[in-house]
Every structure is written in structure tokens, then in C-alpha cells.
CSV table of C-alpha atoms in Angstrom, one decimal:
chain,number,residue,atom,x,y,z
A,205,UNK,CA,78.9,182.7,-242.6
A,206,UNK,CA,77.8,181.1,-245.9
A,207,UNK,CA,74.1,180.7,-246.6
A,208,UNK,CA,72.9,177.2,-245.8
A,209,UNK,CA,70.7,175.2,-248.3
A,210,UNK,CA,68.2,172.7,-247.1
A,211,UNK,CA,67.5,169.8,-249.5
A,212,UNK,CA,64.0,168.4,-249.2
A,213,UNK,CA,60.8,168.0,-251.2
A,214,UNK,CA,58.5,171.0,-251.4
A,215,UNK,CA,55.6,169.0,-249.9
A,216,UNK,CA,57.5,167.7,-246.9
A,217,UNK,CA,55.6,169.8,-244.5
A,218,UNK,CA,52.3,168.6,-245.9
A,219,UNK,CA,53.0,164.9,-245.6
A,220,UNK,CA,51.0,163.1,-243.0
A,221,UNK,CA,52.9,161.6,-240.1
A,222,UNK,CA,54.2,158.1,-240.7
A,223,UNK,CA,53.7,155.2,-238.4
A,224,UNK,CA,56.9,153.3,-237.4
A,225,UNK,CA,57.0,149.7,-238.4
A,226,UNK,CA,58.7,146.9,-236.6
A,227,UNK,CA,61.7,145.7,-238.4
A,228,UNK,CA,62.3,142.1,-239.2
A,229,UNK,CA,65.4,140.2,-239.9
A,230,UNK,CA,64.7,140.3,-243.6
A,231,UNK,CA,64.0,144.0,-243.6
A,232,UNK,CA,67.0,146.1,-244.1
A,233,UNK,CA,65.0,149.3,-244.4
A,234,UNK,CA,65.5,151.8,-241.7
A,235,UNK,CA,62.4,153.5,-240.3
A,236,UNK,CA,62.6,157.3,-240.6
A,237,UNK,CA,61.0,159.6,-238.2
A,238,UNK,CA,60.1,163.2,-238.9
A,239,UNK,CA,62.2,165.7,-237.0
A,240,UNK,CA,61.2,168.9,-235.5
A,241,UNK,CA,62.1,171.9,-237.4
A,242,UNK,CA,63.5,173.5,-234.3
A,243,UNK,CA,66.1,170.8,-234.2
A,244,UNK,CA,67.6,171.6,-237.6
A,245,UNK,CA,71.1,172.8,-237.7
A,246,UNK,CA,70.2,176.0,-239.4
A,247,UNK,CA,67.6,176.9,-236.8
A,248,UNK,CA,69.9,176.1,-234.0
A,249,UNK,CA,72.7,178.1,-235.5
A,250,UNK,CA,70.5,181.1,-236.2
A,251,UNK,CA,69.1,181.0,-232.6
A,252,UNK,CA,72.5,181.0,-230.9
A,253,UNK,CA,72.8,183.8,-228.4
A,254,UNK,CA,75.6,186.1,-229.4
A,255,UNK,CA,78.5,186.6,-226.9
A,256,UNK,CA,78.8,190.1,-225.6
A,257,UNK,CA,81.8,192.1,-226.5
A,258,UNK,CA,84.5,192.2,-223.7
A,259,UNK,CA,84.8,195.9,-224.1
A,260,UNK,CA,81.1,196.4,-223.7
A,261,UNK,CA,81.1,195.0,-220.1
A,262,UNK,CA,80.7,197.8,-217.6
A,263,UNK,CA,83.6,198.2,-215.1
A,264,UNK,CA,82.4,198.1,-211.5
A,265,UNK,CA,85.8,198.0,-209.9
A,266,UNK,CA,85.4,201.2,-208.1
A,267,UNK,CA,82.2,200.1,-206.5
A,268,UNK,CA,83.4,196.7,-204.9
A,269,UNK,CA,85.5,196.8,-201.7
A,270,UNK,CA,88.0,194.0,-201.2
A,271,UNK,CA,87.5,191.8,-198.0
A,272,UNK,CA,90.3,192.4,-195.6
A,273,UNK,CA,90.9,189.6,-192.9
A,274,UNK,CA,91.1,190.7,-189.3
A,275,UNK,CA,91.2,189.1,-185.8
A,276,UNK,CA,87.5,189.4,-185.6
A,277,UNK,CA,87.0,186.8,-188.2
A,278,UNK,CA,88.7,184.2,-185.9
A,279,UNK,CA,85.8,183.9,-183.5
A,280,UNK,CA,84.8,180.4,-184.7
A,281,UNK,CA,88.2,179.2,-183.6
A,282,UNK,CA,87.4,180.0,-180.0
A,283,UNK,CA,84.6,177.4,-180.0
A,284,UNK,CA,87.0,174.8,-181.4
A,285,UNK,CA,89.6,175.5,-178.8
A,286,UNK,CA,87.1,175.3,-176.0
A,287,UNK,CA,85.8,172.0,-177.4
A,288,UNK,CA,89.4,170.6,-177.5
A,289,UNK,CA,90.2,171.8,-174.1
A,290,UNK,CA,87.0,170.4,-172.6
A,291,UNK,CA,87.5,167.1,-174.3
A,292,UNK,CA,91.1,166.9,-173.0
A,293,UNK,CA,90.1,167.8,-169.5
A,294,UNK,CA,87.3,165.2,-169.5
A,295,UNK,CA,89.5,162.4,-170.8
A,296,UNK,CA,92.2,163.3,-168.2
A,297,UNK,CA,89.6,163.1,-165.4
A,298,UNK,CA,88.4,159.7,-166.7
A,299,UNK,CA,91.9,158.4,-166.8
A,300,UNK,CA,92.8,159.6,-163.3
A,301,UNK,CA,89.4,158.2,-161.9
A,302,UNK,CA,90.3,154.8,-163.3
A,303,UNK,CA,87.6,154.7,-165.9
A,304,UNK,CA,90.0,154.8,-168.8
A,305,UNK,CA,93.1,152.6,-168.6
A,306,UNK,CA,95.9,153.9,-170.9
A,307,UNK,CA,97.8,151.2,-172.6
A,308,UNK,CA,101.0,153.0,-173.5
A,309,UNK,CA,104.5,152.8,-172.1
A,310,UNK,CA,105.0,153.2,-168.4
A,311,UNK,CA,101.7,154.9,-167.9
A,312,UNK,CA,100.7,155.8,-164.4
A,313,UNK,CA,97.8,153.4,-164.2
A,314,UNK,CA,99.1,150.7,-166.5
A,315,UNK,CA,100.2,148.5,-163.6
A,316,UNK,CA,96.7,148.4,-162.3
A,317,UNK,CA,95.1,146.6,-165.2
A,318,UNK,CA,92.8,143.8,-164.1
A,319,UNK,CA,95.3,141.1,-164.7
A,320,UNK,CA,97.8,142.5,-162.3
A,321,UNK,CA,95.9,143.5,-159.2
A,322,UNK,CA,93.7,140.7,-157.8
A,323,UNK,CA,92.9,137.8,-160.1
A,324,UNK,CA,90.5,134.9,-160.0
A,325,UNK,CA,93.1,132.7,-158.2
A,326,UNK,CA,92.1,134.3,-154.9
A,327,UNK,CA,89.4,132.0,-153.3
A,328,UNK,CA,87.3,134.9,-151.9
A,329,UNK,CA,87.1,136.8,-155.2
A,330,UNK,CA,85.0,135.4,-158.1
A,331,UNK,CA,86.2,138.0,-160.5
A,332,UNK,CA,89.3,140.1,-161.4
A,333,UNK,CA,89.2,143.2,-159.3
A,334,UNK,CA,90.2,146.3,-161.3
A,335,UNK,CA,92.1,149.1,-159.6
A,336,UNK,CA,89.1,151.4,-159.6
A,337,UNK,CA,87.2,148.9,-157.4
A,338,UNK,CA,90.2,148.0,-155.2
A,339,UNK,CA,91.0,151.6,-154.6
A,340,UNK,CA,87.5,152.3,-153.4
A,341,UNK,CA,87.7,149.5,-151.0
A,342,UNK,CA,91.1,150.5,-149.7
A,343,UNK,CA,89.8,153.9,-148.8
A,344,UNK,CA,87.4,152.3,-146.4
A,345,UNK,CA,90.2,151.0,-144.4
A,346,UNK,CA,91.9,153.1,-141.7
A,347,UNK,CA,95.6,153.7,-141.2
A,348,UNK,CA,96.1,150.6,-139.0
A,349,UNK,CA,94.0,148.3,-141.1
A,350,UNK,CA,94.5,146.4,-144.4
A,351,UNK,CA,92.0,145.3,-147.0
A,352,UNK,CA,91.6,141.5,-147.0
A,353,UNK,CA,90.2,140.5,-150.5
A,354,UNK,CA,89.4,137.0,-149.2
A,355,UNK,CA,86.9,138.3,-146.7
A,356,UNK,CA,86.2,141.5,-148.6
A,357,UNK,CA,86.7,143.6,-145.4
A,358,UNK,CA,89.2,145.7,-143.5
A,359,UNK,CA,91.2,143.9,-140.9
A,360,UNK,CA,93.6,145.1,-138.2
A,361,UNK,CA,97.3,145.0,-139.0
A,362,UNK,CA,99.4,143.3,-136.3
A,363,UNK,CA,99.8,145.5,-133.3
A,364,UNK,CA,103.3,146.8,-132.5
A,365,UNK,CA,105.3,144.8,-130.0
A,366,UNK,CA,108.8,145.4,-128.4
A,367,UNK,CA,110.0,142.4,-130.3
A,368,UNK,CA,109.2,143.8,-133.7
A,369,UNK,CA,112.1,144.5,-136.0
A,370,UNK,CA,112.3,147.3,-138.6
A,371,UNK,CA,113.6,147.0,-142.1
A,372,UNK,CA,113.2,150.5,-143.5
A,373,UNK,CA,114.0,151.4,-147.1
A,374,UNK,CA,114.2,154.8,-148.7
A,375,UNK,CA,112.4,155.3,-151.9
A,376,UNK,CA,113.2,158.5,-153.9
A,377,UNK,CA,109.9,159.9,-155.1
A,378,UNK,CA,111.1,161.2,-158.5
A,379,UNK,CA,111.0,157.5,-159.6
A,380,UNK,CA,107.9,155.6,-160.4
A,381,UNK,CA,106.9,153.7,-157.2
A,382,UNK,CA,105.2,151.0,-159.3
A,383,UNK,CA,108.6,149.3,-159.3
A,384,UNK,CA,108.7,149.3,-155.6
A,385,UNK,CA,105.1,148.0,-155.2
A,386,UNK,CA,105.6,145.2,-157.7
A,387,UNK,CA,109.0,144.0,-156.5
A,388,UNK,CA,109.1,140.7,-154.7
A,389,UNK,CA,111.8,142.0,-152.3
A,390,UNK,CA,109.2,144.1,-150.4
A,391,UNK,CA,108.2,140.9,-148.6
A,392,UNK,CA,111.0,141.8,-146.2
A,393,UNK,CA,110.2,145.5,-145.9
A,394,UNK,CA,108.4,146.9,-142.9
A,395,UNK,CA,108.8,150.7,-143.4
A,396,UNK,CA,109.1,152.8,-146.6
A,397,UNK,CA,110.7,156.2,-146.2
A,398,UNK,CA,109.5,158.4,-149.1
A,399,UNK,CA,112.3,160.9,-149.8
A,400,UNK,CA,112.3,163.8,-149.8
A,401,UNK,CA,109.9,166.5,-148.8
A,402,UNK,CA,111.6,169.9,-149.3
A,403,UNK,CA,111.6,172.4,-146.4
A,404,UNK,CA,111.6,176.0,-147.7
A,405,UNK,CA,113.5,179.0,-146.4
A,406,UNK,CA,110.5,180.3,-144.4
A,407,UNK,CA,110.0,176.9,-142.7
A,408,UNK,CA,107.1,175.8,-144.9
A,409,UNK,CA,107.4,172.2,-146.2
A,410,UNK,CA,106.5,171.7,-149.8
A,411,UNK,CA,103.6,169.3,-150.0
A,412,UNK,CA,104.3,168.5,-153.6
A,413,UNK,CA,106.7,165.5,-154.0
A,414,UNK,CA,109.1,165.0,-156.9
A,415,UNK,CA,106.9,162.6,-158.9
A,416,UNK,CA,104.6,164.3,-161.5
A,417,UNK,CA,101.5,162.7,-160.1
A,418,UNK,CA,100.8,162.9,-156.3
A,419,UNK,CA,97.8,160.6,-156.7
A,420,UNK,CA,100.0,157.9,-158.0
A,421,UNK,CA,102.1,158.0,-154.9
A,422,UNK,CA,99.0,157.7,-152.7
A,423,UNK,CA,98.0,154.7,-154.8
A,424,UNK,CA,101.3,153.1,-154.1
A,425,UNK,CA,101.0,153.8,-150.4
A,426,UNK,CA,97.6,152.1,-150.5
A,427,UNK,CA,99.0,149.0,-152.2
A,428,UNK,CA,101.8,148.8,-149.6
A,429,UNK,CA,99.2,149.1,-146.8
A,430,UNK,CA,97.5,145.9,-148.0
A,431,UNK,CA,100.6,144.2,-146.7
A,432,UNK,CA,100.7,146.4,-143.5
A,433,UNK,CA,103.9,148.1,-144.7
A,434,UNK,CA,104.1,151.5,-143.0
A,435,UNK,CA,105.0,154.7,-145.0
A,436,UNK,CA,106.8,157.7,-143.6
A,437,UNK,CA,107.8,160.9,-145.3
A,438,UNK,CA,111.4,161.8,-145.0
A,439,UNK,CA,111.9,165.6,-144.7
A,440,UNK,CA,115.2,167.3,-145.7
A,441,UNK,CA,118.1,165.4,-147.1
A,442,UNK,CA,121.7,166.5,-147.8
A,443,UNK,CA,120.5,168.9,-150.6
A,444,UNK,CA,118.3,170.9,-148.2
A,445,UNK,CA,120.3,170.7,-145.0
A,446,UNK,CA,120.7,174.5,-144.6
A,447,UNK,CA,116.9,174.9,-144.6
A,448,UNK,CA,116.7,173.6,-141.0
A,449,UNK,CA,118.7,176.5,-139.7
A,450,UNK,CA,115.9,179.1,-140.0
A,451,UNK,CA,113.7,177.1,-137.7
A,452,UNK,CA,115.1,179.1,-134.8
A,453,UNK,CA,112.4,181.6,-135.7
A,454,UNK,CA,109.1,180.9,-133.9
A,455,UNK,CA,107.2,181.9,-137.0
A,456,UNK,CA,109.2,179.6,-139.2
A,457,UNK,CA,108.8,176.8,-136.6
A,458,UNK,CA,105.0,177.2,-136.6
A,459,UNK,CA,104.9,177.0,-140.4
A,460,UNK,CA,107.2,174.0,-140.4
A,461,UNK,CA,105.0,172.1,-137.9
A,462,UNK,CA,101.7,173.0,-139.5
A,463,UNK,CA,102.8,172.0,-143.0
A,464,UNK,CA,104.5,168.8,-141.8
A,465,UNK,CA,101.2,167.6,-140.2
A,466,UNK,CA,99.3,168.7,-143.3
A,467,UNK,CA,101.7,166.6,-145.5
A,468,UNK,CA,101.1,163.5,-143.3
A,469,UNK,CA,97.4,163.9,-143.6
A,470,UNK,CA,97.4,164.6,-147.3
A,471,UNK,CA,99.2,161.3,-148.2
A,472,UNK,CA,98.0,159.3,-145.1
A,473,UNK,CA,101.5,158.7,-144.0
A,474,UNK,CA,102.3,156.8,-140.8
A,475,UNK,CA,104.8,159.3,-139.6
A,476,UNK,CA,107.8,161.6,-140.3
A,477,UNK,CA,111.5,160.8,-140.7
A,478,UNK,CA,113.7,163.9,-140.1
A,479,UNK,CA,116.9,163.9,-142.2
A,480,UNK,CA,118.5,167.0,-140.8
A,481,UNK,CA,122.1,166.8,-142.1
A,482,UNK,CA,123.4,170.0,-140.7
A,483,UNK,CA,126.7,169.8,-138.8
A,484,UNK,CA,129.6,171.8,-137.6
A,485,UNK,CA,129.2,174.5,-140.3
A,486,UNK,CA,130.0,178.1,-140.7
A,487,UNK,CA,126.4,179.0,-140.0
A,488,UNK,CA,126.5,177.1,-136.7
A,489,UNK,CA,129.8,178.7,-135.6
A,490,UNK,CA,131.5,175.3,-135.9
A,491,UNK,CA,129.5,174.0,-133.0
A,492,UNK,CA,126.4,172.2,-134.0
A,493,UNK,CA,125.4,170.9,-130.6
A,494,UNK,CA,125.5,174.4,-129.0
A,495,UNK,CA,124.1,176.4,-131.9
A,496,UNK,CA,121.5,174.1,-133.6
A,497,UNK,CA,120.9,171.4,-131.0
A,498,UNK,CA,118.3,173.4,-129.1
A,499,UNK,CA,116.5,174.2,-132.4
A,500,UNK,CA,116.3,170.4,-133.2
A,501,UNK,CA,114.8,169.7,-129.8
A,502,UNK,CA,112.3,172.5,-130.3
A,503,UNK,CA,111.0,171.4,-133.7
A,504,UNK,CA,111.0,167.7,-132.8
A,505,UNK,CA,108.9,168.6,-129.7
A,506,UNK,CA,106.6,170.6,-131.9
A,507,UNK,CA,106.3,167.8,-134.4
A,508,UNK,CA,105.5,165.3,-131.7
A,509,UNK,CA,102.8,167.5,-130.3
A,510,UNK,CA,101.4,168.3,-133.7
A,511,UNK,CA,101.2,164.6,-134.7
A,512,UNK,CA,99.6,163.6,-131.4
A,513,UNK,CA,97.0,166.3,-131.8
A,514,UNK,CA,95.7,164.9,-135.1
A,515,UNK,CA,95.8,161.3,-134.0
A,516,UNK,CA,92.5,159.5,-133.7
A,517,UNK,CA,92.0,157.9,-130.3
A,518,UNK,CA,91.6,154.3,-131.6
A,519,UNK,CA,94.6,154.5,-134.0
A,520,UNK,CA,98.3,153.9,-133.3
A,521,UNK,CA,100.5,156.8,-132.6
A,522,UNK,CA,102.2,158.5,-135.5
A,523,UNK,CA,105.9,157.6,-135.8
A,524,UNK,CA,108.8,160.1,-135.6
A,525,UNK,CA,112.3,159.1,-136.4
A,526,UNK,CA,115.7,160.8,-136.7
A,527,UNK,CA,118.7,160.2,-139.0
A,528,UNK,CA,122.2,160.4,-137.4
A,529,UNK,CA,125.8,160.3,-138.5
A,530,UNK,CA,127.8,157.3,-137.2
A,531,UNK,CA,130.5,159.5,-135.7
A,532,UNK,CA,128.1,161.7,-133.7
A,533,UNK,CA,128.9,159.6,-130.6
A,534,UNK,CA,132.7,159.9,-130.9
A,535,UNK,CA,133.8,161.6,-127.6
A,536,UNK,CA,135.4,165.1,-128.0
A,537,UNK,CA,139.2,165.0,-127.9
A,538,UNK,CA,140.3,168.6,-128.5
A,539,UNK,CA,143.9,167.7,-127.7
A,540,UNK,CA,144.1,164.8,-130.1
A,541,UNK,CA,146.0,165.9,-133.2
A,542,UNK,CA,144.9,163.0,-135.2
A,543,UNK,CA,141.1,163.0,-134.5
A,544,UNK,CA,139.2,165.4,-132.2
A,545,UNK,CA,136.0,163.4,-132.3
A,546,UNK,CA,132.5,164.7,-133.0
A,547,UNK,CA,133.6,168.3,-132.6
A,548,UNK,CA,135.7,168.2,-135.7
A,549,UNK,CA,135.5,171.4,-137.7
A,550,UNK,CA,137.6,173.1,-140.4
A,551,UNK,CA,137.5,176.8,-140.2
A,552,UNK,CA,135.5,178.3,-143.1
A,553,UNK,CA,134.1,175.0,-144.3
A,554,UNK,CA,130.6,173.4,-143.9
A,555,UNK,CA,131.5,170.1,-142.3
A,556,UNK,CA,129.6,166.9,-141.7
A,557,UNK,CA,130.6,166.1,-138.1
A,558,UNK,CA,128.4,166.9,-135.1
A,559,UNK,CA,127.9,165.7,-131.5
A,560,UNK,CA,124.6,163.9,-130.7
A,561,UNK,CA,122.0,165.8,-128.7
A,562,UNK,CA,120.9,163.2,-126.0
A,563,UNK,CA,117.4,164.8,-125.7
A,564,UNK,CA,116.5,163.5,-129.1
A,565,UNK,CA,116.2,160.0,-127.8
A,566,UNK,CA,113.1,160.6,-125.8
A,567,UNK,CA,111.4,162.5,-128.6
A,568,UNK,CA,111.6,159.9,-131.4
A,569,UNK,CA,110.6,156.3,-131.9
A,570,UNK,CA,113.9,155.2,-133.4
A,571,UNK,CA,117.2,156.6,-134.7
A,572,UNK,CA,118.5,155.6,-138.2
A,573,UNK,CA,122.3,155.4,-138.1
A,574,UNK,CA,123.6,156.5,-141.5
A,575,UNK,CA,126.3,153.9,-141.4
A,576,UNK,CA,127.3,154.6,-145.0
A,577,UNK,CA,128.6,158.1,-144.2
A,578,UNK,CA,131.9,156.7,-143.2
A,579,UNK,CA,135.4,157.6,-144.4
A,580,UNK,CA,138.5,155.6,-143.3
A,581,UNK,CA,138.2,152.1,-144.7
A,582,UNK,CA,137.3,148.7,-143.3
A,583,UNK,CA,138.8,149.3,-139.9
A,584,UNK,CA,136.5,152.2,-139.2
A,585,UNK,CA,133.4,150.2,-140.2
A,586,UNK,CA,134.6,147.5,-137.7
A,587,UNK,CA,135.1,150.0,-135.0
A,588,UNK,CA,131.6,151.5,-135.4
A,589,UNK,CA,129.9,148.1,-135.3
A,590,UNK,CA,132.0,146.7,-132.5
A,591,UNK,CA,132.4,149.8,-130.3
A,592,UNK,CA,130.5,152.9,-131.3
A,593,UNK,CA,127.1,151.4,-131.4
A,594,UNK,CA,127.1,149.0,-128.5
A,595,UNK,CA,129.0,151.2,-126.1
A,596,UNK,CA,128.8,154.9,-127.0
A,597,UNK,CA,125.5,155.2,-128.9
A,598,UNK,CA,123.7,152.7,-126.6
A,599,UNK,CA,124.6,154.8,-123.6
A,600,UNK,CA,122.3,157.6,-124.7
A,601,UNK,CA,119.8,155.7,-126.9
A,602,UNK,CA,118.0,152.6,-125.9
A,603,UNK,CA,119.1,149.7,-128.1
A,604,UNK,CA,115.5,149.1,-129.1
A,605,UNK,CA,115.5,152.5,-130.8
A,606,UNK,CA,118.7,152.0,-132.8
A,607,UNK,CA,118.3,151.1,-136.5
A,608,UNK,CA,121.6,150.2,-138.2
A,609,UNK,CA,121.8,151.6,-141.7
A,610,UNK,CA,123.5,150.3,-144.8
A,611,UNK,CA,123.9,151.4,-148.4
A,612,UNK,CA,124.1,149.8,-151.9
A,613,UNK,CA,125.8,150.7,-155.1
A,614,UNK,CA,125.7,154.4,-156.0
A,615,UNK,CA,124.1,155.1,-152.6
A,616,UNK,CA,127.4,154.7,-150.8
A,617,UNK,CA,129.5,157.8,-150.1
A,618,UNK,CA,132.6,155.7,-150.3
A,619,UNK,CA,133.1,152.0,-151.1
A,620,UNK,CA,132.0,149.9,-148.1
A,621,UNK,CA,133.5,146.5,-147.3
A,622,UNK,CA,132.0,143.6,-149.3
A,623,UNK,CA,128.9,142.2,-147.6
A,624,UNK,CA,128.7,145.1,-145.1
A,625,UNK,CA,124.9,145.5,-145.7
A,626,UNK,CA,124.3,141.9,-144.8
A,627,UNK,CA,126.5,142.2,-141.7
A,628,UNK,CA,124.6,145.3,-140.6
A,629,UNK,CA,121.2,143.7,-141.2
A,630,UNK,CA,122.1,140.7,-139.1
A,631,UNK,CA,123.5,142.8,-136.3
A,632,UNK,CA,120.5,145.1,-136.4
A,633,UNK,CA,118.1,142.2,-136.0
A,634,UNK,CA,120.0,140.4,-133.3
A,635,UNK,CA,121.1,143.3,-131.1
A,636,UNK,CA,119.1,146.5,-132.1
A,637,UNK,CA,115.8,147.5,-133.5
A,638,UNK,CA,116.6,146.6,-137.1
A,639,UNK,CA,118.2,147.9,-140.2
A,640,UNK,CA,117.8,150.5,-142.9
A,641,UNK,CA,118.8,150.7,-146.6
A,642,UNK,CA,119.8,153.7,-148.7
A,643,UNK,CA,118.4,153.4,-151.2
A,644,UNK,CA,115.8,150.9,-152.4
A,645,UNK,CA,115.4,153.0,-155.5
A,646,UNK,CA,119.0,152.2,-156.5
A,647,UNK,CA,118.7,148.6,-155.4
A,648,UNK,CA,115.5,147.8,-157.3
A,649,UNK,CA,116.1,149.8,-160.5
A,650,UNK,CA,119.8,149.0,-161.0
A,651,UNK,CA,120.8,146.0,-158.9
A,652,UNK,CA,118.0,143.6,-159.2
A,653,UNK,CA,117.0,144.1,-155.6
A,654,UNK,CA,120.0,142.1,-154.5
A,655,UNK,CA,120.7,144.0,-151.3
A,656,UNK,CA,117.1,144.0,-150.2
A,657,UNK,CA,116.9,140.3,-150.6
A,658,UNK,CA,120.1,139.6,-148.8
A,659,UNK,CA,119.4,141.9,-145.9
A,660,UNK,CA,115.9,140.7,-145.5
A,661,UNK,CA,117.0,137.1,-145.2
A,662,UNK,CA,119.9,137.9,-142.9
A,663,UNK,CA,117.6,139.4,-140.3
A,664,UNK,CA,114.5,137.5,-141.0
A,665,UNK,CA,112.6,140.7,-141.6
A,666,UNK,CA,109.1,141.3,-142.8
A,667,UNK,CA,105.6,142.0,-141.6
A,668,UNK,CA,104.0,138.9,-140.1
A,669,UNK,CA,100.5,139.1,-141.5
A,670,UNK,CA,97.7,137.6,-139.4
A,671,UNK,CA,96.3,134.3,-140.4
A,672,UNK,CA,92.5,134.2,-141.1
A,673,UNK,CA,90.4,131.2,-141.9
A,674,UNK,CA,88.9,131.3,-145.4
A,675,UNK,CA,85.2,132.0,-145.4
A,676,UNK,CA,82.9,129.0,-145.6
């Protein structure tokens, strides 16, 4: 670096300090201030700290150990996961308890928003009743009572009479029952058969139904009970028909009875519908009546006794019903080459024919005739309604226990004659105990409830709710 030269008078350091003067508009002189010697460029340059030589820096590489990550360093994540899990669990509990109302899609509780349960239009209610409040009040009512919002109390449903007519509809539990509860066609419905509870190989009945949320099904049952519509659990179905055969075992029968009663109490059902669709099969030796008939009598008797044992003295009796094929009353004709009747069986095949067991009639409250399980065309339908039911079936079953079934759309095994469901509903109301529809799920979801409306009007069905004077 070249030597720097400072240009200043020799007596600069001896000069007295100068006082600054205020400048004026006419004064162009710039006031000068003495500067500190330490601020001079030369001093600053000379006092600069020299940078160390890169080669002179000591190497400590051998003394420092690199940090290696391990699973032990993930422990803070555990607290985060616990926090997220706890938050999710808490929110789910709040949603299920009704404190949080999810507003997305077809949410389980979305149909119970304040504007769709009980609104201000009801004279006895001065505010919209959210589902949380209504559910709490419904739980105060017993199985034979309904909650009356006008009087804010539980009132008795109409007592059963011999003149009452049944309009039973099957609802498949894998579908959201909100559609059933909200549909206007339920004004004609008296009984809902929730289908199906699955019997297992050891006789145990699975208490978990097909819908993802059992509590939601209980909520729907509570809503239907506000209109005194009874709910029954249908056990079995065509898919599980072979599961009834092991009930010959006393141990399996005991498990079947105990879990059936438990299922009724768990959901607060009004009874059980047995859909045992076994027939003249390989497992029954081609003779259902002889092989499986006694088993049916045994488990129906056990169910009847089990339901009676848990019934409260001041409540109505639990219901028990049976589903039967329409040709079960065809008399055996072994010499008839065209049709041998209810004993029909093809060797090596699991058939759908069987002969009715007369002892069933005294064990059940009513028999649902699966009128839609018919092959043969319109003439066969006419023969069943004109001959089989009034003459053959009625000879072993009281007419006030016969419920004439019908089907709609995809629920029919084969195409039924046009208007057959209306014809069956009218005959069921006029001459028998009532009618039944398989299935309301298909009718409501895919056919705009057309069959339910037509059948309900044809037979003048529906629960006749009691009239109560408004409170003063």
C-alpha cells in the first residue's frame, strides 16, 4: 500500500474549537466542524484487523463427531400424534352426541338440523327443537308410547285391536334410513321390518347391522315411534338361509335365542320377523317339513318364551312373525307328473319349495306371504289370490294372521302382473290382516315411493293417531 499524505495546516491541532453559526439565505458558506482524528481514513485503514491465513486455521475434524439421526429422536412426534388422536376422538364424540352438526353431504346427523325436526309452526313449541333435545325427550318414552311435542309429554300409542290392519315394509339397513323417515309415504306404514340381522354358523345372531352407524338406526326408530310405527328386526334372508339348519343343536339354539333377545333390547325393537328361507334342499334330505320343521317349531317356541321373559308387565307383548312361500300350502301330489305340490324337489339341488308346518300358526302373531316368489305367469298369481290363500292357507292359519305380500321393481323375482301390488293390498285389507312390501328401500330410493302410496291408499292403511286437545 502507498504511503498516504494528509494535507492540513501545521497548527490545526492547536486551533480552538469553532462554534457553528446558523446559516441564512444569503450565506452560502458551509459551516465546517472539526472531525475526530480516529475517523480519518488513514487511521481507520491502519487499525483494520488483518484476516487470518486460511492455512493457519487449526483443523479439528478429528475431534468433532457427526450427528447421526435415530428413532430415538422421533419422541416429540408421539405427543403430536396423541394430540391429533385425542382431538379427533373428542370431535367425533361431540358429533355423535349432537353438539356438533356436520354440514357436509349426506351426513348422519344432517337431517336433524333445527329446521327439519320440529319448527315454530307447532303450537305447543315456542322454539325450534334440535335433535339433541328431541332425542333426550324420546328416550323418556316407553316402547308403547310416543312423544307429543304439543303437550311436551309421552302419550300412549293406540292399543292393538282385532280390526287393525298391517302395512309392513322392509327396509334394508345398508341404506341410510333418513330417506325412510323423511318420506311422506310412511303415513300409510304401520310396521317397518329392518333387514337383515345375520345368523352365524354357531347360532349367534350378529347384533351389528349393515349400516355403518348403529346409533343412526336407533335414531330413525325413535323418529318412527313418534308416529307409533312399530319396528321389527328381520332375521335371516335368502343369503343366509342355510344358517338356520344348525339350530338343531341345543347349544346353537340357546345362543340364537339369547342373542335375538339381546338384539331386540339393544335397538328397542317391537319384535322379530323370521325370514327362514330353507326348503327342500340337499341338507334337509329333500323333505323340509320332516327334517327342518321340528327345528323351526323349537326355535320359534324359544323365541316366544325369551321375548315374553323380558317384556315389562305394563307393556304390549313383543311381536313374532314368520315369512312363508306362497306355494307352501299346495297339497302334495306325488303322482302328478306336471306338479307334485309343496314336496317338489330336484335331486342334488337346493330347492325353494316346502310344505307349511301348521304348528307355526299358534307361535306367531302373523304370517307374511311372500307373494312375489312366484313362477308361472299371471294365471298362477290369480290362482294364489283366489284359491290358495282363502281356501288352503286359511285352513291352517286364521285369516287375521295372514299378511299378503307384494313386490316392486327390482324386488320381484320375476315380473308380476301390472298393478298386482295394489290388488294384493286391497285384498289384504278387505279379507286378511293386511299387506307387506318388499322392499320399501327400492320403492323410495328408485321409484319415488309409488308402490307405497298406491298400496296405502288401496287398503286405507296407516296408524290412526289419537286426537288430543291443544293445551290452553
